[in-house]
Coordinates of C-alpha atoms in Angstrom, one line a residue:
Chain W
M484 CA -27.0 30.2 -17.7
M485 CA -26.9 26.6 -16.6
E486 CA -28.0 26.2 -12.8
L487 CA -25.2 24.5 -10.9
N488 CA -25.6 22.8 -7.6
E489 CA -24.6 25.5 -5.3
T490 CA -23.8 23.0 -2.4
I491 CA -21.0 21.5 -4.5
H492 CA -20.0 24.7 -6.5
Q493 CA -17.7 26.1 -3.9
P494 CA -14.0 25.6 -4.3
V495 CA -13.3 23.8 -1.0
R496 CA -16.6 21.8 -1.2
L497 CA -16.0 21.0 -4.9
R498 CA -12.5 19.5 -4.1
I499 CA -13.9 17.6 -1.1
M500 CA -16.3 16.0 -3.2
A501 CA -13.9 15.3 -5.9
A502 CA -11.5 13.5 -3.7
L503 CA -14.1 11.4 -2.0
V504 CA -15.7 10.3 -5.3
A505 CA -12.3 9.3 -6.7
L506 CA -12.0 6.6 -4.0
D507 CA -13.6 3.2 -4.4
P508 CA -17.2 3.0 -3.1
G509 CA -17.5 2.4 0.5
S510 CA -14.1 3.9 1.1
T511 CA -13.5 6.7 3.7
F512 CA -10.9 9.5 4.1
N513 CA -9.2 10.5 7.1
F514 CA -10.1 14.2 8.2
V515 CA -6.4 15.0 8.9
D516 CA -5.2 13.6 5.6
L517 CA -8.0 15.3 3.7
R518 CA -7.1 18.6 5.2
G519 CA -3.6 18.4 4.1
L520 CA -4.6 17.3 0.7
L521 CA -7.0 20.3 0.3
G522 CA -4.5 22.8 2.1
V523 CA -7.1 24.3 4.4
T524 CA -7.7 24.7 8.2
D525 CA -9.4 22.4 10.6
G526 CA -12.1 25.0 11.1
N527 CA -12.5 25.5 7.4
L528 CA -12.7 21.9 6.5
G529 CA -15.1 21.4 9.3
A530 CA -17.5 24.0 8.2
H531 CA -17.7 22.6 4.7
I532 CA -18.0 19.1 5.8
L533 CA -21.0 20.2 7.8
K534 CA -22.6 21.9 4.9
L535 CA -22.0 18.6 2.7
E536 CA -23.2 16.3 5.5
E537 CA -26.6 18.5 6.1
A538 CA -27.2 18.2 2.3
G539 CA -26.7 14.2 2.6
Y540 CA -23.8 14.2 0.2
I541 CA -21.3 12.7 2.7
S542 CA -21.2 11.0 6.1
T543 CA -18.7 11.1 8.7
K544 CA -17.7 8.4 11.1
K545 CA -15.6 8.7 14.3
K546 CA -13.4 6.0 15.3
F547 CA -10.5 5.5 18.0
I548 CA -7.1 4.6 16.5
A549 CA -4.3 4.2 19.2
R550 CA -6.6 5.9 21.6
K551 CA -6.9 9.0 19.3
P552 CA -10.3 10.1 18.0
C553 CA -10.2 10.2 14.3
T554 CA -12.9 11.1 11.8
F555 CA -13.3 9.4 8.7
I556 CA -15.4 11.0 5.8
G557 CA -17.0 9.2 2.9
V558 CA -19.5 10.0 0.1
T559 CA -23.1 8.8 0.0
S560 CA -24.9 7.3 -3.0
K561 CA -26.9 10.6 -3.0
G562 CA -23.7 12.6 -3.0
R563 CA -22.1 10.6 -5.8
A564 CA -25.2 11.0 -8.0
A565 CA -25.3 14.8 -7.1
F566 CA -21.7 15.2 -8.1
E567 CA -21.9 13.1 -11.4
E568 CA -24.9 15.4 -12.2
Y569 CA -22.8 18.6 -11.3
V570 CA -19.9 17.4 -13.5
D571 CA -22.5 16.8 -16.4
S572 CA -23.5 20.4 -15.9
L573 CA -20.1 21.7 -16.0
K574 CA -19.2 19.8 -19.2
A575 CA -22.7 21.0 -20.8
I576 CA -21.5 24.6 -20.4
L577 CA -18.2 24.0 -22.3
P578 CA -18.5 24.4 -26.1
Q579 CA -19.0 21.2 -27.7
K580 CA -16.1 19.8 -29.8
Chain J
M11 CA -21.0 33.0 -21.1
E12 CA -17.3 33.3 -21.7
S13 CA -16.5 33.7 -17.8
T14 CA -18.9 30.9 -17.0
Q15 CA -17.0 28.6 -19.5
R16 CA -13.8 29.7 -18.0
D17 CA -15.2 28.9 -14.6
A18 CA -16.4 25.5 -15.7
S19 CA -13.2 24.6 -17.4
Q20 CA -11.4 25.5 -14.0
A21 CA -13.8 23.6 -11.8
L22 CA -13.2 20.5 -14.0
Q23 CA -9.4 21.0 -13.7
D24 CA -9.8 21.3 -9.9
I25 CA -11.8 18.2 -9.8
E26 CA -9.4 16.2 -11.8
Q27 CA -6.4 17.4 -9.6
A28 CA -8.2 16.6 -6.3
G29 CA -9.1 13.3 -7.7
E30 CA -5.7 12.3 -8.8
K31 CA -4.2 13.6 -5.5
A32 CA -6.8 11.5 -3.4
K33 CA -6.2 8.4 -5.5
R34 CA -2.3 8.7 -4.9
M35 CA -2.7 9.3 -1.3
S36 CA -5.0 6.3 -1.1
L37 CA -2.4 4.0 -2.7
Y38 CA 0.8 5.3 -1.4
K39 CA 0.5 6.9 2.1
G40 CA 1.2 4.2 4.7
A41 CA 2.5 2.0 1.9
D42 CA 5.7 4.0 1.8
L43 CA 6.8 3.3 5.2
I44 CA 5.8 -0.4 5.2
Y45 CA 8.1 -0.8 2.2
M46 CA 10.9 1.0 3.9
V47 CA 10.5 -1.1 7.0
W48 CA 10.6 -4.4 5.1
G49 CA 13.6 -3.1 2.9
V50 CA 15.5 -2.6 6.1
A51 CA 14.5 -5.9 7.5
W52 CA 15.4 -7.8 4.4
L53 CA 18.7 -5.8 4.3
I54 CA 19.6 -7.0 7.8
G55 CA 18.4 -10.4 7.5
F56 CA 20.3 -11.1 4.2
V57 CA 23.6 -9.4 5.4
V58 CA 23.7 -11.2 8.6
Q59 CA 22.9 -14.5 6.8
H60 CA 25.6 -14.1 4.5
F61 CA 28.2 -13.4 7.1
S62 CA 26.7 -16.1 9.3
R63 CA 27.2 -18.8 6.7
D64 CA 29.3 -21.0 8.9
F65 CA 27.0 -20.5 12.0
T66 CA 25.6 -24.0 13.2
L67 CA 23.1 -24.6 15.8
R68 CA 23.6 -27.4 18.1
F69 CA 21.1 -29.2 20.3
G70 CA 22.7 -32.1 22.1
D71 CA 23.5 -34.6 19.3
F72 CA 21.3 -32.6 16.8
S73 CA 23.0 -29.9 14.8
M74 CA 21.7 -27.7 11.9
H75 CA 22.8 -24.8 9.7
G76 CA 21.8 -21.7 11.7
S77 CA 22.6 -18.7 9.5
G78 CA 19.2 -17.6 9.1
W79 CA 18.9 -16.8 13.0
A80 CA 18.5 -13.0 12.2
W81 CA 15.2 -13.5 10.5
N82 CA 13.6 -14.7 13.8
I83 CA 14.0 -11.2 15.1
V84 CA 13.7 -8.7 12.1
V85 CA 10.5 -10.6 10.7
P86 CA 8.3 -10.4 13.7
I87 CA 9.4 -6.7 14.4
A88 CA 8.6 -5.9 10.6
I89 CA 5.0 -7.4 10.8
I90 CA 4.2 -5.6 14.1
L91 CA 5.4 -2.3 12.5
T92 CA 3.3 -3.1 9.4
L93 CA 0.2 -3.5 11.5
I94 CA 0.8 -0.4 13.3
I95 CA 1.6 1.8 10.4
G96 CA -1.3 0.2 8.3
R97 CA -3.6 1.1 11.1
R98 CA -2.3 4.7 12.0
R99 CA -0.9 6.0 8.8
S100 CA -3.4 5.1 5.8
A101 CA -5.1 8.2 4.6
V102 CA -8.0 6.0 3.4
Q103 CA -10.1 3.2 5.0
S104 CA -11.1 1.0 2.1
A105 CA -14.0 -1.4 2.0
V106 CA -11.5 -4.0 0.8
D107 CA -8.9 -3.5 3.5
K108 CA -10.0 -6.5 5.6
S109 CA -10.1 -8.5 2.4
I110 CA -6.6 -7.6 1.5
G111 CA -5.3 -8.5 5.1
V112 CA -7.0 -11.9 4.8
F113 CA -5.6 -12.4 1.3
W114 CA -2.1 -12.0 2.8
W115 CA -2.7 -14.6 5.5
L116 CA -4.3 -17.0 3.3
L117 CA -1.4 -16.8 0.8
F118 CA 1.0 -18.1 3.6
V119 CA -1.5 -20.8 4.9
Y120 CA -1.8 -22.0 1.3
F121 CA 2.2 -22.1 1.1
A122 CA 2.2 -24.0 4.3
L123 CA -0.4 -26.4 3.0
W124 CA 1.5 -26.8 -0.3
V125 CA 4.5 -27.8 1.8
T126 CA 2.6 -30.0 3.8
V127 CA 0.9 -31.9 1.0
L128 CA 4.2 -32.3 -0.8
S129 CA 6.0 -33.3 2.5
P130 CA 6.1 -37.1 1.4
V131 CA 8.3 -36.3 -1.4
I132 CA 10.4 -33.6 0.1
D133 CA 13.8 -34.4 1.9
F134 CA 13.3 -32.3 4.9
Q135 CA 16.9 -33.2 6.2
Q136 CA 18.1 -30.7 3.4
L137 CA 16.6 -27.9 5.3
Y138 CA 19.2 -28.4 7.9
T139 CA 22.0 -27.7 5.3
A140 CA 23.1 -24.4 4.0
E141 CA 21.9 -25.0 0.5
G142 CA 18.5 -26.2 1.8
Q143 CA 18.0 -23.0 3.9
R144 CA 18.8 -20.8 1.0
V145 CA 16.3 -22.6 -1.2
L146 CA 13.7 -22.4 1.6
L147 CA 14.3 -18.7 1.8
A148 CA 14.0 -18.2 -2.0
G149 CA 10.8 -20.1 -1.9
I150 CA 9.4 -18.2 0.9
I151 CA 10.2 -14.8 -0.9
L152 CA 8.1 -15.9 -4.0
V153 CA 4.9 -15.8 -1.7
P154 CA 5.1 -12.0 -1.1
M155 CA 6.2 -11.3 -4.4
F156 CA 3.2 -13.2 -6.0
A157 CA 1.1 -11.0 -3.7
Y158 CA 2.6 -7.9 -5.1
V159 CA 2.0 -9.1 -8.7
V160 CA -1.6 -9.9 -7.9
M161 CA -2.0 -6.4 -6.3
G162 CA -0.5 -4.6 -9.1
L163 CA -2.7 -6.3 -11.6
F164 CA -5.7 -5.5 -9.6
G165 CA -5.6 -1.9 -9.3
Y166 CA -3.3 -1.2 -6.3
G167 CA -0.4 0.5 -8.4
R168 CA 1.1 -0.8 -11.5
Y169 CA 4.4 -0.2 -9.5
M170 CA 3.7 -3.2 -7.3
L171 CA 3.5 -5.5 -10.4
W172 CA 7.0 -4.4 -11.5
L173 CA 8.3 -4.6 -8.0
G174 CA 7.0 -8.2 -7.6
L175 CA 8.2 -9.4 -10.9
G176 CA 11.6 -7.6 -10.5
I177 CA 12.4 -9.1 -7.0
T178 CA 11.1 -12.5 -8.3
A179 CA 13.5 -12.4 -11.2
A180 CA 16.5 -11.2 -9.0
N181 CA 15.7 -14.0 -6.4
V182 CA 15.5 -16.7 -9.0
F183 CA 18.7 -15.5 -10.8
G184 CA 20.6 -15.0 -7.4
L185 CA 19.7 -18.7 -6.4
L186 CA 20.4 -20.4 -9.6
V187 CA 23.3 -18.2 -11.0
I188 CA 25.2 -16.9 -8.1
P189 CA 24.1 -19.0 -5.1
N190 CA 27.5 -18.3 -3.1
W191 CA 26.4 -14.6 -3.3
Y192 CA 22.7 -15.0 -3.2
Y193 CA 22.3 -13.5 0.4
L194 CA 24.3 -10.3 -0.4
W195 CA 22.6 -10.1 -3.9
M196 CA 19.3 -10.2 -2.3
A197 CA 20.1 -7.8 0.4
V198 CA 20.7 -5.2 -2.6
M199 CA 18.1 -6.2 -5.0
G200 CA 15.3 -7.3 -2.5
G201 CA 16.0 -5.2 0.5
G202 CA 17.2 -2.2 -1.7
G203 CA 14.3 -2.7 -4.2
L204 CA 11.8 -2.5 -1.4
F205 CA 13.3 0.5 0.3
A206 CA 13.5 2.3 -3.1
A207 CA 9.6 1.4 -3.7
G208 CA 9.0 3.2 -0.3
I209 CA 10.7 6.2 -1.5
F210 CA 8.9 6.2 -4.7
A211 CA 5.7 5.8 -2.8
R212 CA 6.6 8.6 -0.3
Q213 CA 7.3 11.1 -3.2
A214 CA 4.3 9.9 -5.2
W215 CA 1.8 10.8 -2.5
R216 CA 3.4 14.1 -1.4
R217 CA 3.5 15.3 -5.1
A218 CA 1.4 18.7 -5.4

C-alpha cells in the first residue's frame, strides 16, 4: 500500500492545503473565511493549522484591519511541494486508464 | 486495495472541490459588494443627471451646464466604500493586490495625461454644454470598463471581460444612437449591469 503523507492525509488538513494551493503563489487566506469555506469551528481549524505550521507546510501572519486582529494563512514552498507529491501518490493508487 | 482506491478517489474529489471553492471566494468575495456600491452610485448619478438636464451653474458672469452635480457626491462616497470593503471583506490577500490598485490609479492618470496632451486640439468650451458633459462622461466610463476587460483577460474572472465589453457597447450605443435618453439608458445598462454583476459574484462565492 502506498505511503501517504500523514500530516496532509486528514480530511480537514487536506482541504486546508487544497484551498491554499489553489491560490496564486504568495497569496494568503483569511482565517475567518477559511473557517467558513471548510465549515469547521475556530478550535478545530486552529488545531489543524498548528499541525501544518509545525510541519513547515503553511505560515501564518497576524495583521490589524480596522483595529481588529486578523490571521492570514499561506502555503509555503515546502508545503506546496509536499502537497503535489501527495496528490501524485493519490493518483498512483488509482487504476491506470 | 479497493477501499484505498475509493479513499484516494474521494480525497482527489475533496481536493478539487476545496480548490474550486477557494478560487471562487478569492475572485468574488469583496468584489460582490463593490459592484453593488458602484451600481447604486451610477444609478443615482445618471438618474439625477437625466432629471437635471436644465440645471445651470452660475458664477457671476460665468455659467455652465450643471446636470452632473450628483457625481461630485456619489463618486467620492463610492471610492471610500470601495477602499473599506476591499480592505475588510476580501477573503484572500494576494501578492498582486497592490499592483492592481496601482493599475487602477495609473489608468486615470493616463486618461488625464491623454486629455492634457490633446488639449491644444480640444475645445474645452464644449465641456460647459449639455452635449459636452455627456461626451465627457461617456469618455470617462471607458476607462474603468477598459480595466474590467483587461482584468477579465488576465485571470480575474471571465465575467469581468463580458461586463466591461457589455457596458462599453451600451455606453457607445447610448451616446451615439439615443443621446437624449443616454443618462436613463446608462442608469439601467450601466448601473443595473454593475449591480447585477454584484449579485452574480455574491452567489458565485456562496455556492457550496
